[in-house]
Coordinates of C-alpha atoms in Angstrom, one line a residue:
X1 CA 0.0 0.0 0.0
X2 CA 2.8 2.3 0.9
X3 CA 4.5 1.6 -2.6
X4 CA 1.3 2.8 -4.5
X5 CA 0.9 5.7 -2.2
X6 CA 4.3 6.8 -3.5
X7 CA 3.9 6.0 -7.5
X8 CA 4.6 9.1 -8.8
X9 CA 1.6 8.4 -11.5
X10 CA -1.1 7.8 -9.1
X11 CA 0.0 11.3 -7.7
X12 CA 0.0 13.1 -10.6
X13 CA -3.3 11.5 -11.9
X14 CA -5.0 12.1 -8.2
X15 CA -3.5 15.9 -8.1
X16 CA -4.7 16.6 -12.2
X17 CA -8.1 15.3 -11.0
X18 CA -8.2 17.7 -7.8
X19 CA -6.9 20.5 -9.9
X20 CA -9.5 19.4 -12.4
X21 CA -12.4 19.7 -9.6
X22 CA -10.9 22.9 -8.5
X23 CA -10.9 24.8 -11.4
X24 CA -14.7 23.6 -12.5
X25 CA -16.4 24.8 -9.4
X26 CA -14.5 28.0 -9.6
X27 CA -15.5 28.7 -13.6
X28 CA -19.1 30.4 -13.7
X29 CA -19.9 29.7 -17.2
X30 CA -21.5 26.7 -18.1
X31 CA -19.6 26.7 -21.2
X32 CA -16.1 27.0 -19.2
X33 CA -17.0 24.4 -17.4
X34 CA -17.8 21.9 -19.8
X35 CA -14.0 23.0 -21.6
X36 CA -12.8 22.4 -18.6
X37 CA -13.6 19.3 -18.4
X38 CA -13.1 17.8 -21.5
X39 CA -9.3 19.5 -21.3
X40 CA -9.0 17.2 -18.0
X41 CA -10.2 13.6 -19.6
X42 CA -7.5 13.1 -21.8
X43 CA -4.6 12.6 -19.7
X44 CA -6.3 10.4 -17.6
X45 CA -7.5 8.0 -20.7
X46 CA -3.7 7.9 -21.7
X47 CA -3.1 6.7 -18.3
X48 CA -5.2 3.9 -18.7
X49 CA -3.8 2.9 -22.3
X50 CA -0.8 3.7 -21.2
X51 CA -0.5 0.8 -17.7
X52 CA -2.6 -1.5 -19.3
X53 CA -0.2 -2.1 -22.2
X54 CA 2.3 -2.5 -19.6
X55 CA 0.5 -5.2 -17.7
X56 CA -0.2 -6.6 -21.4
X57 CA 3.5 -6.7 -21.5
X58 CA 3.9 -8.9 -18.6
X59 CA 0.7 -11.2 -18.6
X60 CA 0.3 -14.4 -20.4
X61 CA -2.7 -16.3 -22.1
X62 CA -6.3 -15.0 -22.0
X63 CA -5.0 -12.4 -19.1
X64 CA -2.4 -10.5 -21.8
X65 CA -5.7 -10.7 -24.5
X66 CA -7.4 -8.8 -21.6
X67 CA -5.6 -6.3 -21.1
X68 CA -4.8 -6.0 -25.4
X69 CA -8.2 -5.3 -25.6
X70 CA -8.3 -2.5 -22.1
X71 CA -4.8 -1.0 -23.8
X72 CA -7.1 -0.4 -27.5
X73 CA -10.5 0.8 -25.3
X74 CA -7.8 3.6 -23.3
X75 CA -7.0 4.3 -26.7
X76 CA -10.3 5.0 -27.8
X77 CA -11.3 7.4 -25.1
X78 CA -7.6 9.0 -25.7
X79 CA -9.0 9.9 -28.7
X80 CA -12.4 10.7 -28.6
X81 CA -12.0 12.6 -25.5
X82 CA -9.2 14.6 -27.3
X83 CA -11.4 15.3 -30.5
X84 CA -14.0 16.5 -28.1
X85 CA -11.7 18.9 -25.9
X86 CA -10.5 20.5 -29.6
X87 CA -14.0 20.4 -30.4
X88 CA -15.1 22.3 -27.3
X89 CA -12.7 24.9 -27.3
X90 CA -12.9 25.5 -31.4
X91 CA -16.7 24.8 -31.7
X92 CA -19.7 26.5 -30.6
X93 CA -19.7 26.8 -26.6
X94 CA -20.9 23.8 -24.9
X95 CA -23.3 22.9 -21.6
X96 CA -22.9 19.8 -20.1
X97 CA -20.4 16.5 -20.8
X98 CA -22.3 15.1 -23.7
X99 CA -19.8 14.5 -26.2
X100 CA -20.1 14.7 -29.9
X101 CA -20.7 11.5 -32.7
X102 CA -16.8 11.3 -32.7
X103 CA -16.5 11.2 -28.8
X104 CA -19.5 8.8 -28.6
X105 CA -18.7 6.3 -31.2
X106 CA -15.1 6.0 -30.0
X107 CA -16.3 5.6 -26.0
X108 CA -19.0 3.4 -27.7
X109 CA -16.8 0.8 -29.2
X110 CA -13.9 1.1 -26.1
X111 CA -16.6 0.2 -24.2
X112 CA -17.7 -2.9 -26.1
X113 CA -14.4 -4.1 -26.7
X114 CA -14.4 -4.5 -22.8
X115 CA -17.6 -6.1 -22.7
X116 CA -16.6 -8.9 -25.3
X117 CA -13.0 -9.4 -23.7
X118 CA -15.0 -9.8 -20.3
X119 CA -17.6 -12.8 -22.5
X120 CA -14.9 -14.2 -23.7
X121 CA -12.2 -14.6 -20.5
X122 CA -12.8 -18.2 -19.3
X123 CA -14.5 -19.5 -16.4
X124 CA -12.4 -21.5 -13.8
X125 CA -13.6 -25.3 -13.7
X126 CA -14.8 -27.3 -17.0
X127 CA -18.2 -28.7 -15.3
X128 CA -21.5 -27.6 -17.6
X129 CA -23.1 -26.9 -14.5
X130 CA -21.0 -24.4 -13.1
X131 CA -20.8 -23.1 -16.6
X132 CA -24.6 -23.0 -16.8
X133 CA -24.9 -21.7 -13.2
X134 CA -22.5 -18.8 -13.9
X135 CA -24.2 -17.6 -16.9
X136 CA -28.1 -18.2 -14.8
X137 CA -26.8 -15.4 -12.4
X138 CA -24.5 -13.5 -15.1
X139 CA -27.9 -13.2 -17.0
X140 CA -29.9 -11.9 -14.1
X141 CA -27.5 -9.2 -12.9
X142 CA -27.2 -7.8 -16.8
X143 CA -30.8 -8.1 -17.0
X144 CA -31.1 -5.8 -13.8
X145 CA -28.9 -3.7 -15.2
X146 CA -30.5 -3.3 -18.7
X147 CA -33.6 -2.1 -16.9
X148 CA -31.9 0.3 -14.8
X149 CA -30.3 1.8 -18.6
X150 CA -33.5 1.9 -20.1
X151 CA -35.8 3.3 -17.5
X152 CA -32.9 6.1 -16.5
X153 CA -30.4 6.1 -18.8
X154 CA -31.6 5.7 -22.3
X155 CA -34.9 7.7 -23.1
X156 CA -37.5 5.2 -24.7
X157 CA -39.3 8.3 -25.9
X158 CA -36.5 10.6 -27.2
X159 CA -36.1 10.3 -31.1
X160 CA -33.5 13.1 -31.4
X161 CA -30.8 14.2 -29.3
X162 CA -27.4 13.0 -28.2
X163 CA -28.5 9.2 -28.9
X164 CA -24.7 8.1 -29.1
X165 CA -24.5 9.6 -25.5
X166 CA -27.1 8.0 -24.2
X167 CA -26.2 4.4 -25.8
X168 CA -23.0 4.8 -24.3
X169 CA -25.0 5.4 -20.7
X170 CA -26.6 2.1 -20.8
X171 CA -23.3 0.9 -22.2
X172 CA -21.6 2.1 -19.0
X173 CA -24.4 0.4 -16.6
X174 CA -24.2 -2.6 -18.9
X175 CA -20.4 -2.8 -18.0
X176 CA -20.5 -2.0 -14.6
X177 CA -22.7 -4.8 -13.5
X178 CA -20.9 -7.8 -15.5
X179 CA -17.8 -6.8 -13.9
X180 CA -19.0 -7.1 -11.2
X181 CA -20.5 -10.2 -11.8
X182 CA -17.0 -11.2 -13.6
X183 CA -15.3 -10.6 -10.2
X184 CA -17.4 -12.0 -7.5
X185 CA -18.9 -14.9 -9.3
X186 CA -16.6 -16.5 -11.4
X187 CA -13.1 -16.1 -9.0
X188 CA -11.2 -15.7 -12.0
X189 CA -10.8 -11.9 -12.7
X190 CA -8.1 -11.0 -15.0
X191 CA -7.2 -8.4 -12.2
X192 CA -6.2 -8.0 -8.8
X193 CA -8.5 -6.9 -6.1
X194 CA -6.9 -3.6 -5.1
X195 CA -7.4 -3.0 -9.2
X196 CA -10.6 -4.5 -9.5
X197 CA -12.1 -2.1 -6.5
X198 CA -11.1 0.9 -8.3
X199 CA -12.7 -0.1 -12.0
X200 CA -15.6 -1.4 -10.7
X201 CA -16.3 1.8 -8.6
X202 CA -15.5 3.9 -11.7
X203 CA -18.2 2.0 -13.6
X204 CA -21.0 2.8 -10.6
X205 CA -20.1 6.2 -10.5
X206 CA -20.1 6.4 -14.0
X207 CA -23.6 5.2 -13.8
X208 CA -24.9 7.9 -11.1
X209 CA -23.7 10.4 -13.2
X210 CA -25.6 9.9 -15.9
X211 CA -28.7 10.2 -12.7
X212 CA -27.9 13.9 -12.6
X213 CA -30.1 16.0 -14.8
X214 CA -29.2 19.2 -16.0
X215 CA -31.0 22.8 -14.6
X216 CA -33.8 23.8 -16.6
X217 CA -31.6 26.1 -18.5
X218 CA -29.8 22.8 -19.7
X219 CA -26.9 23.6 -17.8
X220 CA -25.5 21.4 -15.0
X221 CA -23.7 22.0 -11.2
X222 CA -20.1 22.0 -10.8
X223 CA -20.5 19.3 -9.1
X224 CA -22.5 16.9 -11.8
X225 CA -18.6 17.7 -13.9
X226 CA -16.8 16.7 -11.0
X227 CA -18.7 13.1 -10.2
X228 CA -18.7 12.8 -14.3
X229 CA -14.5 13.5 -14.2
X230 CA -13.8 10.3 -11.3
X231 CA -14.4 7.6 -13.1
X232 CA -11.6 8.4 -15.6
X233 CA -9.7 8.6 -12.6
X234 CA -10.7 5.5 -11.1
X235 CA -10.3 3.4 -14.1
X236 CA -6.4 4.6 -14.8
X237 CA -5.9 4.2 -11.3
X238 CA -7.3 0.4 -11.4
X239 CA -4.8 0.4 -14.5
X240 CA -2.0 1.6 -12.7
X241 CA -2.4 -0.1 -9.6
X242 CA -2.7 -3.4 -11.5
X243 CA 0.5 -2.6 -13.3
X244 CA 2.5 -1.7 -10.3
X245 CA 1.0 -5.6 -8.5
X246 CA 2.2 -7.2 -11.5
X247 CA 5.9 -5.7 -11.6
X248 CA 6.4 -6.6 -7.8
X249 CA 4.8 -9.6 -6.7
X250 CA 3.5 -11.4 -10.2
X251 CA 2.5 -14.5 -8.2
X252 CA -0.5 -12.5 -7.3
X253 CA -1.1 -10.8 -9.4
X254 CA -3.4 -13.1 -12.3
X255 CA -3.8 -15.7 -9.3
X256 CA -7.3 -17.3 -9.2
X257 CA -9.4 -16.5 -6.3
X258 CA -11.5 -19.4 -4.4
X259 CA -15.0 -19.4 -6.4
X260 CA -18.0 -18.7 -3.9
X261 CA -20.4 -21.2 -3.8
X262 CA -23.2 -18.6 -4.3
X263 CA -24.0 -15.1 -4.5
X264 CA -26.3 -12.7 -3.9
X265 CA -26.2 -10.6 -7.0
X266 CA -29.2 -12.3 -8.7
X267 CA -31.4 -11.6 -5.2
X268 CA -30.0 -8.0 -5.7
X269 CA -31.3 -7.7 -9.6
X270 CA -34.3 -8.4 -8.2
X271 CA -34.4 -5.3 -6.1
X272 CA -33.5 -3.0 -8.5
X273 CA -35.6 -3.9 -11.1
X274 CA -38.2 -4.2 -8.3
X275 CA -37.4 -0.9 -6.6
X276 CA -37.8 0.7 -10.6
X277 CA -40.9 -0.5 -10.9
X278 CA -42.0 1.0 -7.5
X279 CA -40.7 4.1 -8.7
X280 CA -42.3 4.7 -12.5
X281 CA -45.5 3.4 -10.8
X282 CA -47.0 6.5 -9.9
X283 CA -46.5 7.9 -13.6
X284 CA -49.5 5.3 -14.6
X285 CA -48.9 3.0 -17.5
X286 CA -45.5 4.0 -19.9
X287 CA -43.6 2.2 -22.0
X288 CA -40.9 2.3 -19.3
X289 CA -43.0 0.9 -16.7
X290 CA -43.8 -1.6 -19.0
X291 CA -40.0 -2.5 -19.4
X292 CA -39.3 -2.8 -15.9
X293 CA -42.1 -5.0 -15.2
X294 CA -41.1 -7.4 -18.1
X295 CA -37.6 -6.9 -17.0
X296 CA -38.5 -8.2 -13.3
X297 CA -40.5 -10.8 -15.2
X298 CA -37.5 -12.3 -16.5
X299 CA -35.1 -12.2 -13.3
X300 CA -37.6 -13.9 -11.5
X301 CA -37.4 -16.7 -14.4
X302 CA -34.0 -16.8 -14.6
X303 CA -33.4 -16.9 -10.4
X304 CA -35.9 -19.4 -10.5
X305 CA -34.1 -21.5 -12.8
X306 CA -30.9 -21.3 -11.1
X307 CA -32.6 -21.9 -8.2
X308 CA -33.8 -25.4 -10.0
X309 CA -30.0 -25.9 -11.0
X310 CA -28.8 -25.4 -7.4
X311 CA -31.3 -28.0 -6.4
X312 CA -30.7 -30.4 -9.1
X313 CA -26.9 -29.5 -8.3
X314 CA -27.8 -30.3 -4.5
X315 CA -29.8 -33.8 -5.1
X316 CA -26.5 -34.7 -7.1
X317 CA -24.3 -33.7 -4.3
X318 CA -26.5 -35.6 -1.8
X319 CA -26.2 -39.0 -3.7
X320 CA -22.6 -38.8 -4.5
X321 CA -22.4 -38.1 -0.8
X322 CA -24.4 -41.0 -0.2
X323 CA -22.6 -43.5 -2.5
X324 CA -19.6 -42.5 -0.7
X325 CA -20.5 -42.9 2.2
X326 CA -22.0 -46.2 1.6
X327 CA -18.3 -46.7 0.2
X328 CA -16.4 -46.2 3.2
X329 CA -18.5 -48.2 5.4
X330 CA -18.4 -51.2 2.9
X331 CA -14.6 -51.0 3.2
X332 CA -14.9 -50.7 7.2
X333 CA -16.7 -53.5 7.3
X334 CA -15.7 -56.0 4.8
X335 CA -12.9 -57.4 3.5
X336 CA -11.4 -56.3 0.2
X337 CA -10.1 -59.1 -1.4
X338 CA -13.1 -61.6 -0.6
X339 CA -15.9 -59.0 -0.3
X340 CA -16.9 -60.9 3.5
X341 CA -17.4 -59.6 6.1
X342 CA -14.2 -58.5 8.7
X343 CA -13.8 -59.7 12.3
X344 CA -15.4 -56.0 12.9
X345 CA -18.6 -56.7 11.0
X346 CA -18.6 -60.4 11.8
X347 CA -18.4 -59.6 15.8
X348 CA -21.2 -57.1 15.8
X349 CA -23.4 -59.8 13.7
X350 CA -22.7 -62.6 16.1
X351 CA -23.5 -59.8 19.0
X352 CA -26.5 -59.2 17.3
X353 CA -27.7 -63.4 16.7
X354 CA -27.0 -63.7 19.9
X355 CA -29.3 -61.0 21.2
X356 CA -31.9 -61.8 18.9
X357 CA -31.9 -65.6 17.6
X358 CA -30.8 -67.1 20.9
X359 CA -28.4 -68.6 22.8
X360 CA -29.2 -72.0 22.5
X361 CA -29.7 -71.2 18.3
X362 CA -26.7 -70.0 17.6
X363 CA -23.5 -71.6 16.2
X364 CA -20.2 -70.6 14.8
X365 CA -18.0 -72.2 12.9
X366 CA -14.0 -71.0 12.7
X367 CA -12.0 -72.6 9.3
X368 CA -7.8 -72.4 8.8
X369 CA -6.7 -73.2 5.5
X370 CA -4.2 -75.8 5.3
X371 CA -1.3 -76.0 2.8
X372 CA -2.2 -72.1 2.4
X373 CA 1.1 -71.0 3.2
X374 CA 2.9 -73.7 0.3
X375 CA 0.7 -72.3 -2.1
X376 CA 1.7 -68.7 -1.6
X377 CA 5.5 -69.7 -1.2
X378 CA 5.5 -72.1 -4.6
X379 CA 2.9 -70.1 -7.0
X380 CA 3.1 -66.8 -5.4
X381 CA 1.0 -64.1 -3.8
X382 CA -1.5 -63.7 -6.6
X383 CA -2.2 -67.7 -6.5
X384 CA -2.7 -67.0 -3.1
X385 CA -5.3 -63.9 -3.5
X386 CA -7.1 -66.2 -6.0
X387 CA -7.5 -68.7 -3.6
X388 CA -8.6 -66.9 -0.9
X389 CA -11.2 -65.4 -2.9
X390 CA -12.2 -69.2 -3.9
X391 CA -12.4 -70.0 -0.7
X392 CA -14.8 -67.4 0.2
X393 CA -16.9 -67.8 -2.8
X394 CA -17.4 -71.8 -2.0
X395 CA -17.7 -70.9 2.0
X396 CA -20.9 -68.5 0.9
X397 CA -22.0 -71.0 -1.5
X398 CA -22.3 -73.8 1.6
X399 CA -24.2 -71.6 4.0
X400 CA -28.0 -70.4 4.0
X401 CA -28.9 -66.7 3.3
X402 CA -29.3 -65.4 6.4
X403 CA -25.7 -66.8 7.8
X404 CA -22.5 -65.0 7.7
X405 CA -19.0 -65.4 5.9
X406 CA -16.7 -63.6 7.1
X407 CA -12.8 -63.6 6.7
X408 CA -11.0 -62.9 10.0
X409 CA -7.6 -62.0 8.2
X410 CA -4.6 -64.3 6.3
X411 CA -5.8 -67.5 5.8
X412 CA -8.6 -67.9 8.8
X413 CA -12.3 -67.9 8.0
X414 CA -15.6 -67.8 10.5
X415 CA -19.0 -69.0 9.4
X416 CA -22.2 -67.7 11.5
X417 CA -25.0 -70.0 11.8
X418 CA -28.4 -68.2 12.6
X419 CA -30.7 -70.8 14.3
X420 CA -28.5 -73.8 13.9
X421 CA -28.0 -76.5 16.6
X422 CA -24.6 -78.3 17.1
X423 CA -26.0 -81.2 14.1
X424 CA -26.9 -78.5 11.4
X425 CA -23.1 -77.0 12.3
X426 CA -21.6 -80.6 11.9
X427 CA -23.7 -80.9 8.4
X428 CA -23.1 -77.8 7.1
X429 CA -19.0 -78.3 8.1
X430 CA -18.9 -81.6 6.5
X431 CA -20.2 -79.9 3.4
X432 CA -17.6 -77.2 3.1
X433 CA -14.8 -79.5 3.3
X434 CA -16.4 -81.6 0.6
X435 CA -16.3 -78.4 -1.1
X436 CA -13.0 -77.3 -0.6
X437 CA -11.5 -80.6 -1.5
X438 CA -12.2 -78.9 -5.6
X439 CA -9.5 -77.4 -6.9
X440 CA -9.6 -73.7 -8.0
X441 CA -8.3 -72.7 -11.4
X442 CA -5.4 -70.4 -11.8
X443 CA -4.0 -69.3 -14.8
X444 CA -2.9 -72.8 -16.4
X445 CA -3.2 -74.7 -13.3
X446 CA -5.0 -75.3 -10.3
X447 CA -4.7 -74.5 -6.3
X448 CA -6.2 -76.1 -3.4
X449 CA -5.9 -75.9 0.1
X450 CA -7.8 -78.1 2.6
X451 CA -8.9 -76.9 5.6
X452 CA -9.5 -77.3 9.6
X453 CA -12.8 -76.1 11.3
X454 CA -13.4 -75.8 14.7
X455 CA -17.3 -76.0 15.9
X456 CA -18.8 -74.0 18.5
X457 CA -22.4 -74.1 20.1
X458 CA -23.8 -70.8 22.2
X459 CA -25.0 -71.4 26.0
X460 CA -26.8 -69.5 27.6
X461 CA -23.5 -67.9 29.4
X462 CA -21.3 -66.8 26.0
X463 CA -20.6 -64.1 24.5
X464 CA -18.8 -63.2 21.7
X465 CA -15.5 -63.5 22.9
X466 CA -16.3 -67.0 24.8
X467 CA -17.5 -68.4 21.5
X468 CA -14.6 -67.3 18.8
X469 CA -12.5 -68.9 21.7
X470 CA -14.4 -72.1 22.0
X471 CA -14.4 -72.5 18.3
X472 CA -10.6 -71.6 18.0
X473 CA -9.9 -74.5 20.4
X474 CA -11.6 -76.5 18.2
X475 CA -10.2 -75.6 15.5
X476 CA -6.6 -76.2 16.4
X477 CA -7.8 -79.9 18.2
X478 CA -9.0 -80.9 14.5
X479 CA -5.8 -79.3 12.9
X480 CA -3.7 -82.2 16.0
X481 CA -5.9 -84.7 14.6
X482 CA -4.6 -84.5 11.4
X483 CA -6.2 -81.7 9.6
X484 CA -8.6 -81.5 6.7
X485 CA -11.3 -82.4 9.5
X486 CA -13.7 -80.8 11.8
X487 CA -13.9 -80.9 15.6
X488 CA -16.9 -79.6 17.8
X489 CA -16.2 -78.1 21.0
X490 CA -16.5 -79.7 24.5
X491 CA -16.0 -78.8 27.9
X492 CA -13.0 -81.8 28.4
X493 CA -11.2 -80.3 25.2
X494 CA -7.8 -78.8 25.8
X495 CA -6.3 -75.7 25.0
X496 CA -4.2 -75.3 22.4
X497 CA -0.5 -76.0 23.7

């Protein structure tokens, strides 16, 4: 901030403008005043050719096209406002700031150069909803703005008269409100804030100026020149100050901002355009009550169908959420190789079967692979995966619906029997190893691995813990017997040594 205070531009285009301000509200003549102010535009229009080549000069991409285009509109009013001064001080004396078809078309033109370069600087982020979003409330604010031009600036009933003036009013309003739009919506500004600020104040300003009728002698206030001569201030200043980011601290100078998820401009459109209404009301049916009520007509469409996006663009949100969610709790509670259940999901399920089956109903089943370990060791890891996943496939393909697989980790499997007695667990183990004893193909051989089960009936005193451990002891007694068997648990059986 200090550096800019002590450009030596900025304080000769801030000290011209005073002088400027001074000398109009000490000339008494209407027509000194408006030489006056015409001989004070120039030099602030070559200030703004003049820094916006130079950030031209050090941009890149669609930023440097930018500010090509703001280097040729500075040019422009350069030169129209120059034609004018010589015209003002050569020509018949003058009233007021409108400037001649010269001065117009040239302000005109600069003006929609600006315009197209602003349609035509990308939007951050390729999705056709935030495209389609973007443009929704970039529609609404210009919309709002072209009913604010054509209730106040542009006369629907004048047929003569300084008609390149008053295009170039609307033109102004036009401009002000998609930059605006351009900088808060989109978060991709070909500008930095501290130059944005400027510009986009010159462009309101701009705008209330155009608000400030002339006496009824057709001549204007002192101050009416003054608020007219800012916003050529305020631009070359945004200029200026945008070149002066760029040659220090070009890292921030073009960075992207962090989009907002919303804005309010669209709800703001809506007020204007409402408040207009409100005000050519009284004045009974005109054509420019007319277009402000057709003009509110259409904000209201267009918020309403960015308010459809948004909840379209909400519902989407919500079931991504959803799918993602469902995501993460599949892989918290089941096993990624096999797709069973873990020893997380497979404890809470035989918590629940005991709670709501029955003690006495319950029974659990615990299987270790054998030969597992050979297979993995001779064929290699991905024999072993695809055997594991065999193994899981045939376990499901042994138990009823309701029961549950699960793979407890490495080679160790658990079966949950929902109302089974200790005889439906010995059938249903007998059928698994039968099972098992296939082999599973792999690549251009096949795997196997047999396996030991341990058998384990609830009473009415177990829990969880009590019945994995009864079933693990059961386990390991079939593996002593010889393996590629099944033993059921018994109070007399001893613990694994």
């Amino acid at each position: 901030m200090n550096r800019l205070l002590r450009d030596p531009l900025i304080l000769a285009a801030v000290l011209w403008t005073l002088a400027g301000a001074g000398v109009l509200c000490s000339l008494d003549a209407a027509h000194d005043q408006a030489r006056a102010f015409w001989a004070f535009q120039p030099p602030l229009d070559a200030l703004l050719a003049w820094s916006a080549w130079r950030v031209h000069r050090m941009a890149t991409g669609a930023i440097r096209r930018f500010w090509l285009v703001m280097t040729a509109a500075g040019v422009l009013f350069t030169v129209g406002d120059t034609v004018q001064a010589v015209t003002a001080f050569i020509g018949p004396g003058l009233k007021d700031t409108a400037g001649g078809p010269v001065q117009g078309l040239l302000f005109a033109v600069g003006l929609g150069a600006i315009i197209v370069a602003m349609l035509l600087h990308p939007i951050p982020g390729s999705s056709r909803r935030e495209k389609v979003a973007f443009w929704l409330d970039s529609s609404t604010v210009l919309v709002g703005g072209a009913v604010v031009a054509y209730c106040f600036a542009i006369e629907p009933s004048q047929h003569g008269g300084n008609i390149a003036g008053t295009l170039a009013a609307g033109c102004v309003i036009l401009t002000s409100c998609f930059a605006a739009v351009k900088l808060v919506l989109s978060g991709n500004a070909p500008m930095h804030r501290a130059a944005a600020v400027p510009m986009i104040v010159s462009a309101g300003i701009n705008s209330v100026g155009f608000f400030l009728g002339p006496n009824p002698d057709g001549t204007l206030d002192p101050y009416v020149f003054v608020v007219r001569l800012l916003p050529s201030l305020l631009i070359g200043l945004g200029a200026r100050i945008q070149e002066d980011v760029a040659r220090f601290d070009q890292g921030s100078a073009f960075g992207s901002r962090r989009r907002r998820p919303y804005s309010l401009l669209p709800y703001g459109s809506i007020a204007v355009a409402f408040t207009t209404v409100v005000v050519e009301t009284p004045a009974g049916p005109h054509p420019r009550l007319w277009g402000a009520m057709a003009g509110l007509g259409i904000i209201v469409i267009l918020v309403v169908c960015r308010q459809l996006a948004a909840f379209h663009e909400n519902n989407r949100l919500i079931d991504q959420l959803r799918e993602h969610e469902a995501r993460l709790r599949h892989q918290a509670l089941y096993d990624g190789l096999t797709g069973l259940a873990n020893r997380t999901h497979f404890h809470e399920e035989v918590t629940g079967a005991l709670r709501d089956v029955g003690d006495e109903n319950t029974s659990l089943l615990l299987i270790d692979l054998d030969g597992f370990k050979a297979v993995n060791d001779t064929l290699g890891h991905a024999a072993g995966d695809v055997l594991l996943a065999g193994v899981g496939g045939k376990l499901t393909a042994c138990v009823r619906p309701g029961d549950v697989v699960a793979r407890l980790g490495g080679d160790e499997f658990a079966v949950l029997l929902r109302d089974c007695d200790g005889e439906g667990a010995e059938h249903t183990a007998q059928r698994i190893l039968r099972e098992l004893a296939e082999p599973i193909p792999f690549e251009d051989t096949a795997v196997r691995a047999g396996a030991s089960i341990g058998i384990a009936c609830a009473t009415c005193d177990d829990d969880v813990d009590s019945l994995v451990r009864d079933a693990d002891l059961a386990m390991y007694a079939a593996k002593r017997q010889g393996k590629g068997t099944w033993t059921r648990h018994h109070r007399d059986l001893a613990p694994a040594s």
